[in-house]
PDB file of C-alpha atoms and ligand atoms in Angstrom:
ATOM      1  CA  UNK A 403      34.353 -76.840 -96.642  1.00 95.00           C
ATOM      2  CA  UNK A 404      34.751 -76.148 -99.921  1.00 97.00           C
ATOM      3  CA  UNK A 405      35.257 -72.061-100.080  1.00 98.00           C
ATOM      4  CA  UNK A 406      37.876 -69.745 -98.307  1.00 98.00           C
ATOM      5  CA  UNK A 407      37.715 -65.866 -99.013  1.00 98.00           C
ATOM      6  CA  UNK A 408      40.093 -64.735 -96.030  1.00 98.00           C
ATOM      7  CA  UNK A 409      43.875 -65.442 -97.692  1.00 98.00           C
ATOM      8  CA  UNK A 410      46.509 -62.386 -97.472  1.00 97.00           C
ATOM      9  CA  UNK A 411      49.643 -62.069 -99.380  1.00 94.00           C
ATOM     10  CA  UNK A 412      53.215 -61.361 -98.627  1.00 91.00           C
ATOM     11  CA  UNK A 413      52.265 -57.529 -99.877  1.00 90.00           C
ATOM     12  CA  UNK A 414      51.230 -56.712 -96.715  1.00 86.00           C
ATOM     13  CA  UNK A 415      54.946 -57.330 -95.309  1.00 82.00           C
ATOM     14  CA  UNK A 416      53.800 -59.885 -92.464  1.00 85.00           C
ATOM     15  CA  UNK A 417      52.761 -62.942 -94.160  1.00 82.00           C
ATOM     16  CA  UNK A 418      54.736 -65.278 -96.575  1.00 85.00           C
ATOM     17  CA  UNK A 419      54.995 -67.656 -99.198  1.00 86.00           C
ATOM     18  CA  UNK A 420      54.041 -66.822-103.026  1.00 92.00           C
ATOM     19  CA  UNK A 421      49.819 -66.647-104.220  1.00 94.00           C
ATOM     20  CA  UNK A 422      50.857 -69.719-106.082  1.00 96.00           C
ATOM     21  CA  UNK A 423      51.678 -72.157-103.032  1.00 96.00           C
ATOM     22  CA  UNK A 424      48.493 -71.053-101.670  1.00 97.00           C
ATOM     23  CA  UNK A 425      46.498 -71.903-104.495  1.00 98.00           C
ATOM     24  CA  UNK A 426      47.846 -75.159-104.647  1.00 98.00           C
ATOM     25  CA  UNK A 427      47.511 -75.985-101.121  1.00 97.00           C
ATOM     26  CA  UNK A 428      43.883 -75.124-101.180  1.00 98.00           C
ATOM     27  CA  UNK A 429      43.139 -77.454-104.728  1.00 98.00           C
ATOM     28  CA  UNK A 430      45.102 -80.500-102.782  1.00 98.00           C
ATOM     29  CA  UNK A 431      42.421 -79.709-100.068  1.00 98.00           C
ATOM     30  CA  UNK A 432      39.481 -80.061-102.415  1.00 98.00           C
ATOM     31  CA  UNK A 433      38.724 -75.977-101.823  1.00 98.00           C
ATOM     32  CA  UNK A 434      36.483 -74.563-105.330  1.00 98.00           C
ATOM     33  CA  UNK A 435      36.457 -71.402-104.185  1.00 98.00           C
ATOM     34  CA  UNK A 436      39.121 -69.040-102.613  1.00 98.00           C
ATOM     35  CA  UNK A 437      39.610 -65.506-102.421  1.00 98.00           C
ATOM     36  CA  UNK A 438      42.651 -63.652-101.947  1.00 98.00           C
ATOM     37  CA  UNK A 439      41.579 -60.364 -99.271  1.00 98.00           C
ATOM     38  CA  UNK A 440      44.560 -58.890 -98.228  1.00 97.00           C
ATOM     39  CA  UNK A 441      44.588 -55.371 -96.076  1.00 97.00           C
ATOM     40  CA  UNK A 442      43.495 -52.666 -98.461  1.00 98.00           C
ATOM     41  CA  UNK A 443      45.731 -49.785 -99.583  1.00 97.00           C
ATOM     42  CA  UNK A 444      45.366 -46.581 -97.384  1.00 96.00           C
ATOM     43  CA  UNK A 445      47.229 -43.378 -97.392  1.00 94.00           C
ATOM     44  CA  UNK A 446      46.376 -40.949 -94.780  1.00 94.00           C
ATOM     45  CA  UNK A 447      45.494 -37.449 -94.857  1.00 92.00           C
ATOM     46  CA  UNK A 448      48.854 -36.450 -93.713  1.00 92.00           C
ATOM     47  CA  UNK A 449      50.304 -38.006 -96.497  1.00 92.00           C
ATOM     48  CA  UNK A 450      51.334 -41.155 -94.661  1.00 93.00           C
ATOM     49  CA  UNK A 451      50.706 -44.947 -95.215  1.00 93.00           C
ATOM     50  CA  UNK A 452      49.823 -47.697 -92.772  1.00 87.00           C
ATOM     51  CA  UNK A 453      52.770 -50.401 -92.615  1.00 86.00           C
ATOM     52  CA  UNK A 454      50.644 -53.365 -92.592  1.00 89.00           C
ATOM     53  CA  UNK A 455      48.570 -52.988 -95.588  1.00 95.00           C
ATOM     54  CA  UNK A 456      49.324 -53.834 -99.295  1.00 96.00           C
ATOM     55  CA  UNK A 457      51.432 -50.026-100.736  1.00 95.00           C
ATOM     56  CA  UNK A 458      49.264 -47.752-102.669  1.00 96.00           C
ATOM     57  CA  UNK A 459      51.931 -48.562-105.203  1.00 95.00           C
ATOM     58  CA  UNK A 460      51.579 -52.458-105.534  1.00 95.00           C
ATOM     59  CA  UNK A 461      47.403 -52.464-105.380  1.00 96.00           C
ATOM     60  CA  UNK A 462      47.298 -52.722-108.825  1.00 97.00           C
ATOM     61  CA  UNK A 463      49.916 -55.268-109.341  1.00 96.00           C
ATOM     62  CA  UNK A 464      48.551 -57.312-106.684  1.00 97.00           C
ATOM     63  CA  UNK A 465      44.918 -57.714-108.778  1.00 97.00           C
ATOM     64  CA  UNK A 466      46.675 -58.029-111.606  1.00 97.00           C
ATOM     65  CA  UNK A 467      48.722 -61.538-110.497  1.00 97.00           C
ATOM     66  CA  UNK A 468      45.676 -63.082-108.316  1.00 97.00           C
ATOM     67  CA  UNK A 469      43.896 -62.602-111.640  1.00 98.00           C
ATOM     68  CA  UNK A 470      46.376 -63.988-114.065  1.00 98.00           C
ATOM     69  CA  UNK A 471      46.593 -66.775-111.405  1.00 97.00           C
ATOM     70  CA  UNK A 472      43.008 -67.032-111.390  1.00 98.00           C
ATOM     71  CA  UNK A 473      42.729 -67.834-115.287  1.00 98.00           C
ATOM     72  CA  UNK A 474      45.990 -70.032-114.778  1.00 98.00           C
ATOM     73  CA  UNK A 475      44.049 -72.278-112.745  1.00 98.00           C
ATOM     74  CA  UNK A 476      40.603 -71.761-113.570  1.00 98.00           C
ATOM     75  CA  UNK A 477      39.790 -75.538-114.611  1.00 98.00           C
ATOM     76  CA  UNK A 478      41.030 -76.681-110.880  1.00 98.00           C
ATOM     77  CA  UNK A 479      39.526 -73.763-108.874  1.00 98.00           C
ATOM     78  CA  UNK A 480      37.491 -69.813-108.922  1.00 98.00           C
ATOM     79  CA  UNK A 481      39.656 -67.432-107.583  1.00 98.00           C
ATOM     80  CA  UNK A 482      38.937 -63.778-106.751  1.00 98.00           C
ATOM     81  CA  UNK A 483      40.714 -61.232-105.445  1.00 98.00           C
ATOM     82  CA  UNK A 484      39.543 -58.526-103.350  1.00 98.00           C
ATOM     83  CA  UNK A 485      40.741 -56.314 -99.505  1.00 98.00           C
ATOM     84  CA  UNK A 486      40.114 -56.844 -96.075  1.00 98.00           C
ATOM     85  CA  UNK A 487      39.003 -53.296 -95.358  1.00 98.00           C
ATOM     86  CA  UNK A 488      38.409 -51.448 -92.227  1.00 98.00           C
ATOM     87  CA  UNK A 489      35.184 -49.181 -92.337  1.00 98.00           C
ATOM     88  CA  UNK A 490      36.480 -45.425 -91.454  1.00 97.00           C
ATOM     89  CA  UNK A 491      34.348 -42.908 -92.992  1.00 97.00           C
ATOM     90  CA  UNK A 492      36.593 -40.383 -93.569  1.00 95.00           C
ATOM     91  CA  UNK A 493      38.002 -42.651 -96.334  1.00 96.00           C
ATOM     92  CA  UNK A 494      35.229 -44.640 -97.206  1.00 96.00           C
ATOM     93  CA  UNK A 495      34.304 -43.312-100.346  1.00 95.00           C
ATOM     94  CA  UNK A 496      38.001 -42.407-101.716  1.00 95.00           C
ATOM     95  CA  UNK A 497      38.899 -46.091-100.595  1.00 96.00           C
ATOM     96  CA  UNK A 498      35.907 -47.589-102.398  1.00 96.00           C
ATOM     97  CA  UNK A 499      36.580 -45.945-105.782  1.00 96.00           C
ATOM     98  CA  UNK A 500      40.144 -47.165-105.859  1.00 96.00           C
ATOM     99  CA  UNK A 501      39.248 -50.444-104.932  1.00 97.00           C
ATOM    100  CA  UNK A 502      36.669 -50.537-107.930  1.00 96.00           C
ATOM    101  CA  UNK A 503      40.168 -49.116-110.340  1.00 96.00           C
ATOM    102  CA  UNK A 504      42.164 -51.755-109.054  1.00 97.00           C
ATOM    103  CA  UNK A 505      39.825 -54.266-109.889  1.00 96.00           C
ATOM    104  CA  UNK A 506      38.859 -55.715-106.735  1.00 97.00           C
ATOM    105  CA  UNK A 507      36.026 -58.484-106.485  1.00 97.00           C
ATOM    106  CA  UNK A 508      34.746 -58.535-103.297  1.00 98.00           C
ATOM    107  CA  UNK A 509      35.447 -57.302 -99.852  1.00 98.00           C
ATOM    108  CA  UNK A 510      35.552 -58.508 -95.825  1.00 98.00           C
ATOM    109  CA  UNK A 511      34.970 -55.963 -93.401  1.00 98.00           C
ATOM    110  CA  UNK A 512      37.399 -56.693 -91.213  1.00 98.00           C
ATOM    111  CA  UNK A 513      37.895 -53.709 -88.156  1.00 98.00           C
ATOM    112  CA  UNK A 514      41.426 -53.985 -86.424  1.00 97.00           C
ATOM    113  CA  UNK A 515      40.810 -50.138 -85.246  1.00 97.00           C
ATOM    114  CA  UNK A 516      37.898 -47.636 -84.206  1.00 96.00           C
ATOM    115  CA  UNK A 517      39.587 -44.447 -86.362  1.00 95.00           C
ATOM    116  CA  UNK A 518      42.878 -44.910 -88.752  1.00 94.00           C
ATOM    117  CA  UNK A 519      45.462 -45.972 -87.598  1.00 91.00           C
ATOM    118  CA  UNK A 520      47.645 -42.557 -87.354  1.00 89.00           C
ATOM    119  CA  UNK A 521      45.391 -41.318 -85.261  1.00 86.00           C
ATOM    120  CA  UNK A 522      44.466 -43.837 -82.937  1.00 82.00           C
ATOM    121  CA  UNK A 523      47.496 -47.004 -81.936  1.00 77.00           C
ATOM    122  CA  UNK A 524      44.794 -49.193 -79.742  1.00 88.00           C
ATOM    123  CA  UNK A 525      43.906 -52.179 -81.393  1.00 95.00           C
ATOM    124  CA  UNK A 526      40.399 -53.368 -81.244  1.00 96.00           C
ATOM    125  CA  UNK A 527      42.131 -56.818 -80.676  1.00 96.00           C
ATOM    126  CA  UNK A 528      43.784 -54.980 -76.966  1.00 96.00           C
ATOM    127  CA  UNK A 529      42.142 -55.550 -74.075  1.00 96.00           C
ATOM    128  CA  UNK A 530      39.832 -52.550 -72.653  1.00 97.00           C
ATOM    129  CA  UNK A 531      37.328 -51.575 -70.509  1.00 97.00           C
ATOM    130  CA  UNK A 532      36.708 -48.327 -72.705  1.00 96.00           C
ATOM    131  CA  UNK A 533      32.429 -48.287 -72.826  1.00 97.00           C
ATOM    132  CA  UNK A 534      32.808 -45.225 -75.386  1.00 97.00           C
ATOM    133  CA  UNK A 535      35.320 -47.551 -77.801  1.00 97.00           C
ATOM    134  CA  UNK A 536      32.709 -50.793 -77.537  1.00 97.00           C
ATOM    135  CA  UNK A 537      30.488 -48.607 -78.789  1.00 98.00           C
ATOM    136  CA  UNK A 538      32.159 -47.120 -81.337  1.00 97.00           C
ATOM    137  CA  UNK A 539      33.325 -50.627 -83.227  1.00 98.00           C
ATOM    138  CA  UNK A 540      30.003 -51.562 -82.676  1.00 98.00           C
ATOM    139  CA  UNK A 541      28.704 -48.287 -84.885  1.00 98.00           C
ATOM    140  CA  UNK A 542      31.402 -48.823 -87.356  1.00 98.00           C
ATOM    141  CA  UNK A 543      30.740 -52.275 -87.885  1.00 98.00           C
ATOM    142  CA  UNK A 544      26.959 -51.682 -88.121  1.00 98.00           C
ATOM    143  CA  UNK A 545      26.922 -48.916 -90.467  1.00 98.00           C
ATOM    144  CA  UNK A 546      29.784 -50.829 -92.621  1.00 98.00           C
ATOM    145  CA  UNK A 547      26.962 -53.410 -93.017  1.00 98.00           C
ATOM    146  CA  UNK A 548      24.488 -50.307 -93.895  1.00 97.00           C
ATOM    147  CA  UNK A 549      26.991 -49.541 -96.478  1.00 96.00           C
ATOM    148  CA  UNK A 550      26.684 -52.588 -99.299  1.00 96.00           C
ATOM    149  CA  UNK A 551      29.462 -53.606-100.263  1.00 97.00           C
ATOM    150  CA  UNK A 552      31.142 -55.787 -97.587  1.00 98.00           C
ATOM    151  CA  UNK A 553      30.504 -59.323 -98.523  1.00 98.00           C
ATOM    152  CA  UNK A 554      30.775 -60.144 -94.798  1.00 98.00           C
ATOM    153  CA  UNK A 555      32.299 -59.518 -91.281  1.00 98.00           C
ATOM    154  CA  UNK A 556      35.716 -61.253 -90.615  1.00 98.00           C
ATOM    155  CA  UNK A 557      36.359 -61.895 -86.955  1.00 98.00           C
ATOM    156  CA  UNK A 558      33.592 -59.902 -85.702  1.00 98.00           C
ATOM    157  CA  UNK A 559      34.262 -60.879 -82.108  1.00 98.00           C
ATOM    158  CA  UNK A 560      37.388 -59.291 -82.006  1.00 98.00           C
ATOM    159  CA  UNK A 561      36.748 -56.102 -79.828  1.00 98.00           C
ATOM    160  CA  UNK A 562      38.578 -57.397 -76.490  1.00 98.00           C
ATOM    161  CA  UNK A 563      36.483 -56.222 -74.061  1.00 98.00           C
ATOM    162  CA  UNK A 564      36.788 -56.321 -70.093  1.00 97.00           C
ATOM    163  CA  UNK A 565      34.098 -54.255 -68.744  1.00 97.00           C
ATOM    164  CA  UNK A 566      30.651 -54.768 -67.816  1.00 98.00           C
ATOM    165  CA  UNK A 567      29.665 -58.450 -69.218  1.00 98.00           C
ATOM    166  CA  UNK A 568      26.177 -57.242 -70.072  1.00 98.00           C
ATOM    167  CA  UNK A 569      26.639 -54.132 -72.175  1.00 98.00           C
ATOM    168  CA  UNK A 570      29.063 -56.064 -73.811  1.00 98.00           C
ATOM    169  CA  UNK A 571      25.803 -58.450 -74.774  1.00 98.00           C
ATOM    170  CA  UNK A 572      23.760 -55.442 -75.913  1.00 98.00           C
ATOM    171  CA  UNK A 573      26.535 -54.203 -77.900  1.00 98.00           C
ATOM    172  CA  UNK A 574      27.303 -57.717 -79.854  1.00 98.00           C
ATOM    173  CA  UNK A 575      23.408 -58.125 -80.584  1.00 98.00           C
ATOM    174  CA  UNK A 576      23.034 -54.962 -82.551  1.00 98.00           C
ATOM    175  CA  UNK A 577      26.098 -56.740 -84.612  1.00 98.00           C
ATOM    176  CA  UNK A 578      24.070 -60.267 -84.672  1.00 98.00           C
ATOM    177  CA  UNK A 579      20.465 -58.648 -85.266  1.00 98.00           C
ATOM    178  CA  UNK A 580      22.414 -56.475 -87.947  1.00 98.00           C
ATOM    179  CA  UNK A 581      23.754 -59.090 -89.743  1.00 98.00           C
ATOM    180  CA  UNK A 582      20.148 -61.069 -89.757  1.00 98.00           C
ATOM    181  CA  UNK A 583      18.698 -57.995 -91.047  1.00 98.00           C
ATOM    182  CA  UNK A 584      20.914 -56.835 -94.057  1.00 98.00           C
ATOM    183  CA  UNK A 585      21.815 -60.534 -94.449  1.00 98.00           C
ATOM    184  CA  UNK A 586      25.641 -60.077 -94.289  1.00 98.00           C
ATOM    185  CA  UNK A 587      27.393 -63.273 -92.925  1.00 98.00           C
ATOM    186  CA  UNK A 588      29.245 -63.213 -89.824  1.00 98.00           C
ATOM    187  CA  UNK A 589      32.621 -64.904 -89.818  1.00 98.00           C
ATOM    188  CA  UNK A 590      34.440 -67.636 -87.562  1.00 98.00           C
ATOM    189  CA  UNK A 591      37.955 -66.588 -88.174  1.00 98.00           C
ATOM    190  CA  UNK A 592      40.419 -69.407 -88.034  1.00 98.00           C
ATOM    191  CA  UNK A 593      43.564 -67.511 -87.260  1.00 98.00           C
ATOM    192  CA  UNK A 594      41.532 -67.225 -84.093  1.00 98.00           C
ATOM    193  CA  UNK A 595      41.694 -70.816 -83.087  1.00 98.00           C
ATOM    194  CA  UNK A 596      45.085 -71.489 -84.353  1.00 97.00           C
ATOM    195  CA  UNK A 597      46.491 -69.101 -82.483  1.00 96.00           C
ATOM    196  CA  UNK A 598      44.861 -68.901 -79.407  1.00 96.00           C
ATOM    197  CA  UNK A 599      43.406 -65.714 -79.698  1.00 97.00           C
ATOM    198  CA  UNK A 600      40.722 -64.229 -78.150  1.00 96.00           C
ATOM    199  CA  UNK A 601      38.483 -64.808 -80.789  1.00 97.00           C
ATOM    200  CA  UNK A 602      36.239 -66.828 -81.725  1.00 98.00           C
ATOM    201  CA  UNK A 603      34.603 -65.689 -78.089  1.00 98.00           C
ATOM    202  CA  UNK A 604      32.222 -68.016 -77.062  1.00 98.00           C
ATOM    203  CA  UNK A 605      29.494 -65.393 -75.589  1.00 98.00           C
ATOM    204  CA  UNK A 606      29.866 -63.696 -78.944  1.00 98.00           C
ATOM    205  CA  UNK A 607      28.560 -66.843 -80.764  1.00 98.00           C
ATOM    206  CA  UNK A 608      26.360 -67.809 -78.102  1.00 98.00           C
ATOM    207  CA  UNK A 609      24.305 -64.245 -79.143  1.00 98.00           C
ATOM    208  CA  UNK A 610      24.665 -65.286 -83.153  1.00 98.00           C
ATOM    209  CA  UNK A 611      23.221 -68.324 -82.578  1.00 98.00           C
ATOM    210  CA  UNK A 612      19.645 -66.589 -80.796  1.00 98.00           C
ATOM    211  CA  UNK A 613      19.777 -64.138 -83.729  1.00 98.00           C
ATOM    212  CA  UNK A 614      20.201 -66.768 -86.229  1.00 98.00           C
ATOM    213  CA  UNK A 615      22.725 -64.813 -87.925  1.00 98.00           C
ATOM    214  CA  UNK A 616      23.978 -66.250 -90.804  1.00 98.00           C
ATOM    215  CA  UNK A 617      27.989 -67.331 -90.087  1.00 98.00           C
ATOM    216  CA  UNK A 618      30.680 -68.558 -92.804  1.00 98.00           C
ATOM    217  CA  UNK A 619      34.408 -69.692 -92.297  1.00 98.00           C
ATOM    218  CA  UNK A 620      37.193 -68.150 -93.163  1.00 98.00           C
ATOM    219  CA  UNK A 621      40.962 -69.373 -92.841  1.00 98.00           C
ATOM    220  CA  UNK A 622      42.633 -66.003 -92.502  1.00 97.00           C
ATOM    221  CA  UNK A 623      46.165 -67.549 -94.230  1.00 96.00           C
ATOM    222  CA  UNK A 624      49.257 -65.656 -94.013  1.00 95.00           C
ATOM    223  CA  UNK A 625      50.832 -68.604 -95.114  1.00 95.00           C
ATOM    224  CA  UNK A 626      50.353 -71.521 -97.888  1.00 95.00           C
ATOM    225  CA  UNK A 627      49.826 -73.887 -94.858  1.00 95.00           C
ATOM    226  CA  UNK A 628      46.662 -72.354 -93.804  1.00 96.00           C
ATOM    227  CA  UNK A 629      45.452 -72.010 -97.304  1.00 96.00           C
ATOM    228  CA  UNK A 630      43.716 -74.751 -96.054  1.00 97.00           C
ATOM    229  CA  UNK A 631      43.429 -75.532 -91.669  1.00 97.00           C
ATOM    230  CA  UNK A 632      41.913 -78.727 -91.232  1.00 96.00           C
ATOM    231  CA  UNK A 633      41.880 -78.776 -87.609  1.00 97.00           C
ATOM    232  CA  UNK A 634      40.870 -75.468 -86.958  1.00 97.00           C
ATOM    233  CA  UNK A 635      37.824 -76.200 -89.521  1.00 98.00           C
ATOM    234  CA  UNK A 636      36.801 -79.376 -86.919  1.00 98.00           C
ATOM    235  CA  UNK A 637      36.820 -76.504 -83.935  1.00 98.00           C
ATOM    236  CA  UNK A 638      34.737 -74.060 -86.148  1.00 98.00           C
ATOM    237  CA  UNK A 639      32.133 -77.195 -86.592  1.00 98.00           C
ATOM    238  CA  UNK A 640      31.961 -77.864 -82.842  1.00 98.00           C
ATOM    239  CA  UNK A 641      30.779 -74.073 -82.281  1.00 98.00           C
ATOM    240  CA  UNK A 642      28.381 -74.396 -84.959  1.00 98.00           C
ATOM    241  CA  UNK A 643      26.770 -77.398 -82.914  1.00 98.00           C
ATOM    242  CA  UNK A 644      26.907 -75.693 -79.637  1.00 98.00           C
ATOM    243  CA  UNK A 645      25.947 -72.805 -80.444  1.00 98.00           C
ATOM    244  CA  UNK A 646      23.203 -74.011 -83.022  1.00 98.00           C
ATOM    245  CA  UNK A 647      24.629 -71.501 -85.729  1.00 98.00           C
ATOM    246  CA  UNK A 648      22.637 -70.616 -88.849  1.00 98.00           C
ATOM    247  CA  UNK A 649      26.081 -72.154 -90.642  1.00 98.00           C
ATOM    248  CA  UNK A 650      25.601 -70.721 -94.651  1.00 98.00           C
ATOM    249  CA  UNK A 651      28.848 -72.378 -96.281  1.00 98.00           C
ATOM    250  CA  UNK A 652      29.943 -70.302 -98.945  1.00 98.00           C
ATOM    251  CA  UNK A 653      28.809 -67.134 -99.357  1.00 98.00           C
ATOM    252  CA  UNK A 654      27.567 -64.701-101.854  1.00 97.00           C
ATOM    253  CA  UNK A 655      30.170 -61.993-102.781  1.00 97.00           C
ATOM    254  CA  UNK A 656      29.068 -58.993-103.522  1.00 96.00           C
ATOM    255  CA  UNK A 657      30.673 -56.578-105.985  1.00 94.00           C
ATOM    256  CA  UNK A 658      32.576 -53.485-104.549  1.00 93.00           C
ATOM    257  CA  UNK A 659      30.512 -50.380-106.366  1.00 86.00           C
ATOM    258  CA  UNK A 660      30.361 -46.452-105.396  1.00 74.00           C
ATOM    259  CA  UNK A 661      26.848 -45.712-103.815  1.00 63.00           C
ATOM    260  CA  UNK A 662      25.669 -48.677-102.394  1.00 68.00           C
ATOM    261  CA  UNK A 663      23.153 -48.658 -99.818  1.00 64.00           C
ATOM    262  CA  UNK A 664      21.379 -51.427 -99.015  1.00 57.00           C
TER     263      UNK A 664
HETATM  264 ZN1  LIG B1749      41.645 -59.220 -89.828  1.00 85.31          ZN
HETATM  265 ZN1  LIG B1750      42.857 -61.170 -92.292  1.00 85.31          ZN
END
């Protein structure tokens, strides 16, 4: 493995470490290609902002070093810098065209919540038999494929669901056919095995592999130490084999732009 786009930053007040021990962890490690994603700015309607994002007021700041960083190092390694950004909406657009100002490269889809945050405190990460909520992070993440701009999904299996095992099948499938269709990668999220969460979810993968969705890696750091996860990346490998996963390696970014359909 010789990419990792899923690194955050101590911006978002609950990782650690500086950009720079990151980078250097992931050159020892023989990584070419790493991109810095950390949770997108996002101030509400009611004037609020979400605590565990990057501030409105250090977005720019926060392109500005990856990229200084990025020329620093630029004989050893490509660096880019871009958000891990929920899909609501409401904000899409607004959120799109200051991601494009700040200078952002790329972005992971990566949906912690069915609606912002203010309005609703269940994460899609909490266990619930809610059939209307299933069905609602499956809509968002579809139509945030529909949308463009995502490079891929991070942790797609994260909706924690403890209903009906076969609706929750129908409802991962759209994701997996999805993904086939508009050809954005699926991701095994390694913050997932390291700490025992409920994702990567086998049955999840098991549909992925039918669909032949394509899947990447990602090492979700939130700190220098998993700028590069060796023995989470052995793990990912063994679901790739059991699953018989249409495994891309790195993939394509794609430029964050106003307006794109695909
Ligand atoms: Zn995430
Ligand atoms: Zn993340």
């Amino acid at each position: 493995m010789d990419y990792n786009y899923h690194t955050h930053t101590h911006r978002c007040s609950h990782a650690s470490g500086t950009e720079e021990e990151y980078v250097k962890r992931a050159v020892e490690n023989g990584i070419k290609y790493m991109g810095f994603s950390d949770h997108v700015p996002l101030r509400f309607s009611d004037g609020t902002e979400s605590g565990y994002r990057v501030p409105v007021s250090d977005a720019k700041e926060y392109c500005r070093e990856i990229k200084a960083l990025a020329e620093k190092y630029k004989d050893k390694i490509d660096i880019k810098v871009g958000f891990e950004m929920e899909y609501y909406p409401e904000y899409f657009d607004k959120t799109i065209e200051s991601v494009v100002e700040y200078g952002a490269e790329y972005l992971i889809l990566g949906q912690h919540y069915t609606a912002p945050e203010n309005i609703v405190v269940n994460q899609t990460i909490s266990e619930t038999d809610s059939v209307e909520d299933l069905c609602k992070y499956t809509s968002l993440v579809v139509s945030a494929m529909k949308t463009g701009v995502y490079t891929y999904v991070a942790h797609p299996d994260i909706f924690n669901f403890t209903g009906d095992v076969s609706l929750y099948k129908d409802e991962m499938r759209k994701i997996c056919v999805a993904s086939r269709e508009l050809n954005v990668p699926l991701e095994i999220n390694f913050l997932g095995i390291r700490d025992n969460r409920i994702y990567p979810k086998d049955l999840f993968w098991q549909i992925a592999g039918e669909e032949k969705s394509p899947v990447v890696f990602g090492f979700d750091a939130h700190d220098a130490l998993n700028a590069f996860d060796g023995d989470s990346l052995k793990k990912a490998k063994a679901l790739v084999e059991k699953y018989g996963l249409n495994y891309i390696g790195k993939p394509d970014l794609v430029l964050p732009e106003k307006n794109k359909r695909r």
